[in-house]
Amino acid sequence: MVVAPSAPKLSLQCEAIGPDTTTLRSLDWDRSRFDIEFGLRNGTTYNAFLIRGERTALVDTSHAKFRETWIPLLKEQIDPTAIDVLIVSHTEPDHSGLIGDLLDLNPDIEIVGSKVALQFLKDQVHRPFQSRAVKSGEELDLGINPDSGVQHRIEFLSAPNLHWPDTIFSFDHGSGILFTCDAFGLHYCSDEVFDRDPGAIAPDFRFYYDCLMGPNARSVLQALKRMDGLPEINTIAVGHGPLLRDHLSHWIEDYREWSGQRSKGERYAAVCYLSQYGYSDRISQAIAHGIGKAGAQVQLVDLRATDAQELTALIGDAQAVVVPTWPAEPDSDLQTSIGTLLAGLHPKQLVGVYDAFGGNDEPIDAVAAQITQQGQKQAFSPLRIKQLPQGSDYQRCEESGTDLGQFLTKEKTIAAMKSLDGDLDKALGRISGGLYVVTASQGEADSLRRSAMVASWVSQASFSPPGLTVAVAKDRAIEALMQVGDRFVLNVLRQDNHQTLLRHFLKRFPPGADRFAGINTLDDVAKGGPVLSDALAFLSCRVEQRLEGPDHWIIYAVVEQGNVADAEAATAVHHRKVGNHY
Ligand code: FEO
């Protein structure tokens, strides 16, 4: 059943997904309204679930923006006073935004969640409620559904940090459905309830993993281990995007493989944040994502919910520590955590600080002074956020993270370059290419994000439609603007006049710097990015596919538009001697 949209680009969907189990999906088609600024390309959904045994449980609710339609839809399904239990997978407001409304309708409902989730929820709903804190292995028996005869026995699994520290998974032994909320999810809005078309959703599945789960890879592996102890799972009912059923083992193996790769080695950067405080969560994700792009290990750490012993270990073992500004008047628990953090730092670490933009933060310079007390070096310049964070702020944070990640992996990168056999290296170096500058631009005004890079690994890849591939190193800033569906411009440099542009774009730019300052561009000629006035030709391209290599993405794009400035001039060619760098 599809219910009529309540407002442009918001709609609801209600479908049976298993025995006595129904999903209520809130479809948010408008990507620009989602609050994680970086990376969302295809809208999202917020999925809730009703499980009816002898008693009835609701798993999660929805985002507050669906208040006007979600509650009536729920009432169509069930009298809210007949819901016995609300299982809260975690308390981020995109899933818990209507818990207050539900409590208004049913003050006696029992709320089941992790201990941390129940603490967070008290601060969100500001009223007493019946509750039960659960840990891994504990169960909730909803009894036997009188119609189906299926017993719905729910087993809980702790899954801290996926994506907040308060997360639990819930496995229904009666239906074989595992409810995971953020984990295994993706930001992808369509009215397809299941993962019928894996090719369509794979890029967003990967992107979501890289942003939200990758920085917690160790926690992902722990959760997978717990999942391995369950009987056969037939569906993962995620909180965002299509439910995983048709290609389930494929998605689980992706998580296992990616998290295994990210957990190799002992050295990592600890990126701290404060759940439920300002923009600290999202900014920390942008920094962590940037660090991960450079192939460095990263671990997100919630200062609010990590116990003292674990915090001491996570901070003490880290090679770099990134902290948010904290409230000027922290409560006593947070004050203790800050003390533990400061005591855990040591002089050999790199440290960085960013504005949490929480409203009443300790000034960033005061926080920076405290975390460099023992003479620690800066991981990057303090990330000051002077207004509600915009796309360009997230871009700056991500690029700062990448610079830090490159520093952390420098030795490994040099060792890899030296490891190539000399003859092979010289032979590989005989592969030559043209010289190009890729430009990309998205958003406008405060949310404008744009970038550029020199490319020479470019090749035509199809006639019909006309297409080409560009290899982009994974730690390139512009990679964020070259996701499937994005547009970019390939500027072809000319043989007789390319040195100035080459020198300019080969410079190392500080995080967030305008790559086009001092360069003549034509901004409205091509879709996707600026055209360089001194380029020989330009091609406007739309990304169709991304093939993942070990250290580069091979980006296949369809060429939509192009023009040549001088039909007589030749393309600049890049000849190399060795193949271990560009
Ligand atoms: Fe989808 Fe972490 O909330």
XYZ file of C-alpha atoms and ligand atoms in Angstrom:
585
model
C 0.000 0.000 0.000
C 1.396 3.438 -0.902
C -0.102 6.358 0.990
C -0.538 9.734 -0.734
C 2.306 12.171 -0.152
C 1.750 14.580 2.730
C 3.867 17.308 1.195
C 6.092 17.588 -1.822
C 8.845 15.029 -1.711
C 7.768 13.324 1.521
C 5.702 10.152 1.359
C 4.960 7.053 3.384
C 4.856 3.380 2.603
C 3.577 0.433 4.540
C 4.332 -3.188 3.545
C 4.398 -6.655 5.085
C 7.994 -7.918 5.151
C 7.696 -11.218 7.013
C 5.387 -13.178 9.284
C 3.392 -10.717 11.408
C 5.917 -8.013 10.559
C 5.207 -4.744 8.761
C 7.468 -1.892 7.794
C 6.389 1.736 7.985
C 8.806 3.585 5.735
C 9.079 7.363 5.690
C 10.366 8.344 2.261
C 12.337 11.593 2.169
C 12.995 12.196 -1.486
C 14.616 15.589 -1.175
C 18.309 15.159 -0.587
C 18.991 18.820 0.127
C 16.862 18.701 3.241
C 18.731 15.901 4.912
C 20.948 17.056 7.701
C 24.163 15.191 6.944
C 25.440 17.733 4.485
C 28.125 15.751 2.832
C 27.511 12.966 0.449
C 23.789 12.369 0.371
C 22.729 12.005 -3.214
C 19.544 10.029 -3.426
C 17.378 11.143 -0.517
C 16.811 8.694 2.314
C 14.155 6.758 4.178
C 13.497 6.268 7.880
C 12.179 2.753 8.453
C 10.139 1.590 11.434
C 8.655 -1.860 12.029
C 5.684 -3.439 13.779
C 6.033 -6.988 15.085
C 2.844 -8.669 16.291
C 3.147 -11.699 18.526
C 0.771 -12.181 21.394
C 2.029 -8.743 22.300
C 3.088 -6.061 19.842
C 6.387 -4.237 19.490
C 7.295 -1.223 17.422
C 10.924 -0.919 16.350
C 11.915 2.768 16.078
C 9.710 5.641 14.907
C 10.535 8.330 12.350
C 11.932 11.789 11.800
C 9.864 14.617 13.300
C 9.295 16.031 9.795
C 6.869 13.117 9.215
C 4.792 13.888 12.343
C 1.643 14.924 10.470
C 1.417 11.739 8.413
C 3.317 9.039 10.237
C 1.146 9.032 13.369
C -2.100 8.700 11.315
C -0.489 5.886 9.307
C 0.482 4.121 12.516
C -3.080 4.534 13.786
C -4.360 2.885 10.593
C -2.211 -0.106 11.416
C -2.831 -0.354 15.141
C -4.360 1.464 18.076
C -1.227 3.059 19.598
C -2.388 2.055 23.075
C -2.187 -1.569 21.896
C 1.579 -1.292 21.302
C 3.179 -2.911 24.315
C 6.828 -2.237 23.632
C 8.900 0.294 21.720
C 12.356 -0.987 20.850
C 14.751 1.932 20.401
C 17.680 0.818 18.254
C 19.425 4.098 18.939
C 18.353 7.600 19.788
C 19.458 9.812 16.926
C 16.441 12.015 16.137
C 15.969 10.687 12.602
C 14.583 7.512 14.206
C 13.464 8.760 17.606
C 11.843 12.031 16.503
C 8.296 10.835 17.203
C 8.837 8.975 20.473
C 7.421 11.940 22.408
C 4.276 11.813 20.258
C 3.966 8.100 20.856
C 4.288 8.608 24.609
C 1.516 11.207 24.425
C -0.714 8.565 22.874
C 0.460 5.662 25.004
C 2.141 6.749 28.251
C 2.306 3.117 29.431
C 4.393 1.795 26.552
C 7.571 0.078 27.704
C 10.676 1.436 26.015
C 13.434 -1.102 25.487
C 16.941 0.019 24.582
C 20.538 0.007 25.747
C 21.295 1.709 29.051
C 22.957 4.590 27.198
C 19.987 4.944 24.832
C 17.579 5.246 27.754
C 19.785 7.940 29.313
C 19.899 9.874 26.025
C 16.154 9.483 25.609
C 15.439 11.052 29.004
C 17.109 14.218 27.708
C 15.066 14.083 24.532
C 11.519 13.472 25.773
C 11.678 15.240 29.153
C 9.116 13.039 30.885
C 9.133 9.777 32.804
C 8.520 6.538 30.888
C 8.473 2.794 31.537
C 11.738 1.279 30.422
C 13.922 -1.774 30.315
C 17.655 -1.636 29.612
C 18.953 -4.604 27.617
C 22.372 -6.036 26.810
C 23.683 -8.608 24.354
C 22.009 -11.973 24.757
C 18.970 -10.684 26.623
C 15.568 -11.442 25.163
C 12.059 -10.116 24.897
C 9.372 -12.696 24.219
C 6.392 -11.191 22.420
C 4.630 -14.560 22.501
C 2.820 -16.460 19.762
C 0.778 -14.645 17.151
C -2.680 -16.267 17.351
C -3.174 -16.162 13.551
C 0.200 -17.318 12.262
C 1.229 -19.453 15.202
C 4.705 -17.910 15.014
C 6.447 -17.135 18.258
C 8.260 -13.803 18.168
C 11.189 -14.065 20.510
C 13.487 -11.057 20.175
C 17.160 -11.379 21.043
C 19.233 -8.228 21.490
C 22.825 -7.658 20.392
C 24.920 -4.729 21.558
C 26.332 -2.868 18.594
C 27.997 0.184 20.097
C 29.130 2.932 17.705
C 26.960 1.746 14.810
C 26.355 4.550 14.560
C 25.985 5.971 18.068
C 27.326 4.348 21.226
C 23.790 3.474 22.292
C 22.994 1.122 19.399
C 21.430 -2.328 19.726
C 20.405 -4.821 17.051
C 17.234 -6.898 17.570
C 16.847 -10.378 16.087
C 13.407 -11.948 15.825
C 13.835 -15.727 16.137
C 10.302 -16.150 14.787
C 10.824 -14.368 11.465
C 14.609 -14.506 11.007
C 14.675 -10.707 10.618
C 17.518 -8.711 12.145
C 16.730 -5.045 12.853
C 19.937 -2.983 12.688
C 18.845 0.634 12.260
C 21.864 2.542 10.844
C 24.167 -0.429 10.311
C 23.978 -1.930 6.802
C 21.805 1.009 5.766
C 22.162 3.463 2.949
C 20.756 6.825 2.032
C 18.669 5.851 -0.946
C 15.054 6.772 -1.448
C 12.819 4.667 -3.665
C 9.579 2.806 -3.128
C 11.399 -0.476 -3.720
C 11.223 -2.070 -0.266
C 13.967 -4.646 -0.858
C 17.429 -4.796 -2.452
C 16.174 -6.260 -5.711
C 18.621 -4.251 -7.835
C 22.012 -4.405 -6.104
C 23.763 -2.454 -8.867
C 21.500 0.529 -8.293
C 22.195 0.761 -4.588
C 25.803 -0.464 -4.311
C 27.479 2.973 -4.703
C 25.308 4.506 -1.962
C 25.786 1.426 0.242
C 29.546 1.865 -0.057
C 29.464 5.628 0.446
C 27.348 5.263 3.577
C 29.728 2.621 4.915
C 32.730 4.883 4.287
C 31.131 7.855 6.068
C 29.364 6.229 8.999
C 30.633 2.724 9.577
C 34.238 2.699 8.322
C 35.453 4.986 11.141
C 34.079 2.346 13.521
C 35.412 -0.679 11.661
C 36.480 -2.473 14.832
C 32.969 -2.121 16.209
C 31.576 -3.447 12.906
C 33.727 -6.570 13.244
C 32.533 -7.083 16.825
C 28.911 -6.772 15.700
C 29.511 -9.236 12.832
C 30.962 -11.697 15.322
C 27.807 -11.410 17.420
C 25.678 -11.848 14.293
C 27.628 -15.025 13.428
C 26.244 -16.539 16.630
C 22.637 -16.123 15.489
C 20.561 -18.671 13.593
C 20.137 -17.940 9.886
C 19.249 -14.303 9.190
C 16.925 -14.005 6.204
C 16.489 -10.220 6.153
C 18.357 -7.259 7.577
C 15.712 -4.652 8.254
C 17.728 -1.442 8.106
C 16.661 1.990 9.311
C 17.652 3.758 6.076
C 17.082 2.667 2.484
C 15.909 -0.660 1.075
C 15.806 -3.716 3.340
C 18.487 -6.301 2.604
C 17.085 -9.693 1.672
C 17.715 -10.692 -1.942
C 21.513 -10.269 -1.797
C 22.010 -10.442 1.935
C 25.221 -12.461 2.109
C 26.824 -10.112 -0.433
C 26.196 -7.048 1.755
C 27.352 -8.791 4.927
C 30.560 -9.935 3.229
C 31.176 -6.375 1.992
C 31.031 -5.157 5.606
C 33.328 -7.965 6.718
C 35.882 -7.299 3.984
C 35.913 -3.508 4.240
C 36.078 -3.539 8.032
C 38.832 -6.160 7.994
C 40.890 -3.953 5.658
C 40.330 -0.908 7.835
C 41.280 -2.645 11.053
C 44.694 -3.834 9.939
C 47.552 -2.289 11.896
C 47.705 -0.706 15.278
C 48.171 2.969 14.437
C 45.075 5.088 14.196
C 43.646 8.549 14.667
C 41.009 8.921 17.397
C 38.364 11.412 16.288
C 36.292 12.425 19.305
C 32.770 13.786 19.237
C 29.897 14.515 21.608
C 26.673 12.790 20.706
C 23.675 15.102 20.992
C 25.845 18.223 21.003
C 25.772 20.774 18.206
C 27.266 19.587 14.926
C 30.045 17.613 16.530
C 28.718 14.288 15.259
C 28.538 15.301 11.614
C 31.765 17.284 11.604
C 33.605 14.391 13.222
C 32.271 12.133 10.460
C 33.603 14.479 7.788
C 37.059 14.549 9.411
C 37.056 10.784 9.926
C 35.940 10.215 6.349
C 38.840 12.386 5.149
C 41.352 10.453 7.257
C 39.980 7.161 5.935
C 40.304 8.360 2.329
C 44.073 8.499 2.797
C 44.068 4.862 3.872
C 44.804 5.675 7.525
C 43.014 3.933 10.376
C 40.501 6.002 12.274
C 38.331 5.448 15.318
C 35.380 7.649 16.296
C 35.073 8.146 20.043
C 32.003 9.573 21.779
C 33.290 11.554 24.770
C 29.865 11.481 26.326
C 29.318 7.746 26.388
C 32.708 6.030 26.440
C 33.634 4.774 29.886
C 36.815 6.077 31.513
C 38.867 2.913 31.094
C 38.054 2.533 27.406
C 38.566 6.249 26.795
C 42.001 6.144 28.405
C 42.970 3.195 26.177
C 41.557 4.691 22.967
C 43.243 8.051 23.522
C 46.503 6.673 24.850
C 47.016 4.282 21.927
C 46.138 6.789 19.196
C 48.771 8.399 17.020
C 46.601 11.461 16.516
C 43.671 12.767 18.545
C 41.022 15.141 17.237
C 38.635 16.790 19.697
C 35.575 19.019 19.444
C 35.032 22.174 21.440
C 33.029 21.143 24.481
C 30.291 22.990 26.369
C 31.610 25.873 28.472
C 29.630 24.441 31.380
C 29.807 20.663 31.009
C 27.815 18.424 33.343
C 29.829 16.466 35.862
C 30.016 13.271 33.752
C 31.313 15.160 30.766
C 33.700 17.105 32.950
C 35.112 13.765 34.120
C 35.442 12.520 30.531
C 37.265 15.684 29.492
C 39.643 15.163 32.423
C 40.216 11.561 31.302
C 40.819 12.725 27.725
C 43.359 15.353 28.754
C 45.132 12.929 31.086
C 45.307 10.327 28.287
C 47.105 12.604 25.802
C 50.858 12.312 25.446
C 53.460 14.590 23.851
C 54.209 12.436 20.801
C 50.667 12.646 19.511
C 49.353 14.994 16.876
C 46.249 16.815 18.063
C 43.539 18.756 16.253
C 40.460 20.662 17.337
C 37.214 21.601 15.623
C 34.237 23.759 16.523
C 31.286 21.634 17.602
C 29.023 24.652 17.048
C 26.953 23.640 20.045
C 25.801 27.116 21.040
C 27.804 27.691 24.200
C 31.153 26.102 23.476
C 34.417 26.669 25.247
C 36.338 28.894 22.763
C 38.285 26.835 20.256
C 41.595 28.474 21.139
C 41.089 27.617 24.815
C 40.441 23.971 23.912
C 43.444 23.965 21.564
C 45.623 25.351 24.351
C 44.521 22.583 26.723
C 45.194 19.749 24.297
C 48.644 21.055 23.359
C 49.758 21.618 26.950
C 52.464 18.982 26.716
C 53.878 20.424 23.494
C 51.865 18.278 21.081
C 52.045 19.247 17.420
C 48.932 20.316 15.562
C 47.340 17.722 13.306
C 45.796 20.619 11.362
C 44.876 24.267 11.953
C 41.898 24.654 14.311
C 38.732 24.114 12.303
C 36.693 27.202 13.087
C 33.027 27.078 12.177
C 31.536 30.554 12.282
C 28.040 29.848 11.007
C 25.706 26.885 10.751
C 27.978 24.347 9.021
C 27.610 24.408 5.240
C 28.921 22.199 2.464
C 32.141 24.200 2.238
C 32.769 23.711 5.989
C 32.365 19.954 5.676
C 34.671 20.019 2.665
C 37.339 21.861 4.692
C 36.969 19.376 7.553
C 37.211 16.401 5.204
C 40.302 17.835 3.495
C 41.961 18.516 6.879
C 41.295 14.883 7.735
C 42.850 13.746 4.470
C 45.994 15.832 5.082
C 46.295 14.222 8.506
C 45.656 10.765 7.041
C 48.360 11.302 4.411
C 50.793 12.297 7.131
C 49.965 9.172 9.138
C 50.476 6.897 6.123
C 53.521 8.670 4.699
C 55.997 5.926 5.578
C 53.730 3.245 4.177
C 53.254 5.205 0.943
C 56.995 5.690 0.466
C 57.677 2.019 1.201
C 55.065 1.002 -1.403
C 56.698 3.261 -4.012
C 60.114 1.756 -3.312
C 58.862 -1.807 -3.405
C 58.324 -1.885 -7.190
C 60.873 -3.925 -9.109
C 63.184 -1.463 -10.900
C 62.750 -2.881 -14.414
C 59.014 -3.181 -14.001
C 58.911 0.354 -12.660
C 60.733 1.716 -15.722
C 58.590 -0.300 -18.110
C 55.399 0.903 -16.429
C 56.712 4.445 -16.748
C 56.608 4.124 -20.527
C 52.827 4.296 -20.400
C 52.040 7.868 -21.293
C 48.880 9.928 -21.228
C 47.573 13.377 -21.983
C 47.450 16.189 -19.466
C 44.105 17.349 -18.178
C 42.553 19.293 -15.330
C 39.357 17.868 -13.892
C 37.099 20.495 -12.334
C 33.917 19.945 -10.350
C 31.464 22.234 -8.654
C 28.327 21.585 -6.591
C 25.904 23.797 -4.663
C 25.905 27.557 -4.560
C 26.578 30.511 -2.259
C 27.459 29.244 1.262
C 26.999 25.610 0.312
C 29.262 25.852 -2.768
C 31.823 23.066 -2.977
C 34.299 23.014 -5.823
C 37.600 21.430 -6.544
C 40.106 20.581 -9.271
C 42.972 18.206 -9.942
C 45.527 17.426 -12.615
C 44.800 14.105 -14.336
C 46.745 12.113 -16.866
C 45.215 8.668 -16.424
C 42.350 9.457 -18.746
C 41.092 7.292 -21.582
C 38.152 7.196 -23.943
C 36.120 4.155 -22.927
C 33.039 4.020 -25.182
C 31.656 5.323 -28.489
C 27.966 5.109 -27.866
C 27.257 6.861 -25.642
C 30.569 8.698 -25.745
C 32.329 7.867 -22.507
C 35.689 8.047 -20.791
C 37.437 6.855 -17.665
C 39.483 8.908 -15.231
C 41.546 7.321 -12.479
C 41.279 9.356 -9.278
C 43.434 8.598 -6.247
C 41.244 7.742 -3.284
C 42.667 10.560 -1.180
C 41.929 13.299 -3.701
C 39.600 15.995 -2.415
C 37.742 16.093 -5.722
C 36.793 12.424 -5.338
C 33.942 13.511 -3.055
C 32.435 15.423 -5.978
C 32.683 12.516 -8.418
C 30.095 10.108 -7.047
C 27.671 8.277 -9.323
C 25.310 10.850 -10.858
C 27.664 13.802 -10.254
C 28.947 15.927 -13.101
C 32.469 17.178 -13.727
C 34.429 18.862 -16.511
C 37.554 17.463 -18.145
C 39.720 20.343 -19.348
C 42.229 19.260 -22.000
C 45.539 21.151 -21.697
C 47.370 22.293 -24.822
C 50.886 21.271 -25.664
C 52.064 24.812 -26.434
C 50.606 26.420 -23.327
C 50.096 24.187 -20.327
C 52.919 24.874 -17.872
C 51.222 27.679 -15.948
C 48.039 25.706 -15.388
C 49.991 22.594 -14.529
C 52.139 24.391 -11.947
C 49.066 26.000 -10.398
C 46.997 22.854 -10.039
C 49.908 20.664 -8.897
C 50.396 22.906 -5.840
C 49.472 21.517 -2.457
C 46.399 23.504 -1.372
C 45.475 24.088 2.275
C 42.178 22.426 3.334
C 39.187 24.210 1.851
C 41.327 26.573 -0.274
C 39.812 27.908 -3.493
C 41.632 26.003 -6.243
C 40.612 28.602 -8.812
C 41.955 31.792 -7.203
C 44.012 33.636 -9.836
C 42.881 31.369 -12.675
C 40.629 32.510 -15.520
C 37.542 30.363 -15.758
C 34.281 30.289 -17.666
C 31.730 29.293 -15.072
C 28.529 28.932 -17.050
C 29.761 27.179 -20.165
C 29.624 23.567 -19.035
C 27.574 21.546 -16.584
C 29.554 20.154 -13.663
C 32.417 22.576 -13.177
C 34.391 25.565 -14.411
C 35.991 25.523 -17.844
C 39.562 26.825 -17.786
C 39.864 29.733 -20.221
C 43.300 28.520 -21.391
C 42.244 24.923 -21.967
C 42.393 23.483 -25.477
C 39.058 21.710 -25.123
C 36.531 20.754 -22.510
C 34.251 17.776 -21.998
C 31.306 17.919 -19.623
C 30.769 14.473 -18.086
C 28.311 12.620 -15.831
C 29.581 9.792 -13.609
C 27.951 6.484 -14.471
C 30.060 3.957 -12.589
C 32.976 3.722 -10.201
C 35.280 0.730 -10.192
C 37.305 0.382 -7.040
C 41.029 -0.277 -7.406
C 43.490 -0.610 -4.518
C 44.441 3.076 -4.379
C 42.408 4.729 -7.162
C 38.787 4.875 -8.213
C 38.340 4.256 -11.933
C 35.507 6.579 -12.817
C 33.509 5.878 -15.949
C 31.565 8.899 -17.168
C 29.333 9.663 -20.092
C 30.331 12.770 -22.035
C 27.344 15.064 -22.437
C 28.872 18.123 -24.034
C 32.206 19.345 -25.383
C 34.008 21.929 -27.453
C 37.485 22.770 -28.786
C 39.011 26.235 -28.590
C 41.672 25.727 -31.278
C 41.267 22.990 -33.873
C 44.947 23.214 -34.848
C 46.527 22.841 -31.395
C 47.691 19.522 -29.910
C 46.959 17.979 -26.520
C 49.712 18.208 -23.916
C 51.350 14.824 -23.411
C 52.853 13.495 -20.217
C 55.994 11.336 -20.578
C 57.368 9.652 -17.478
C 60.455 7.648 -16.600
C 59.017 5.499 -13.810
C 55.620 4.061 -13.006
C 55.590 4.465 -9.217
C 54.175 7.976 -9.361
C 52.338 10.144 -11.848
Fe 20.070 7.153 11.224
Fe 22.368 7.530 13.482
O 20.694 7.778 12.797
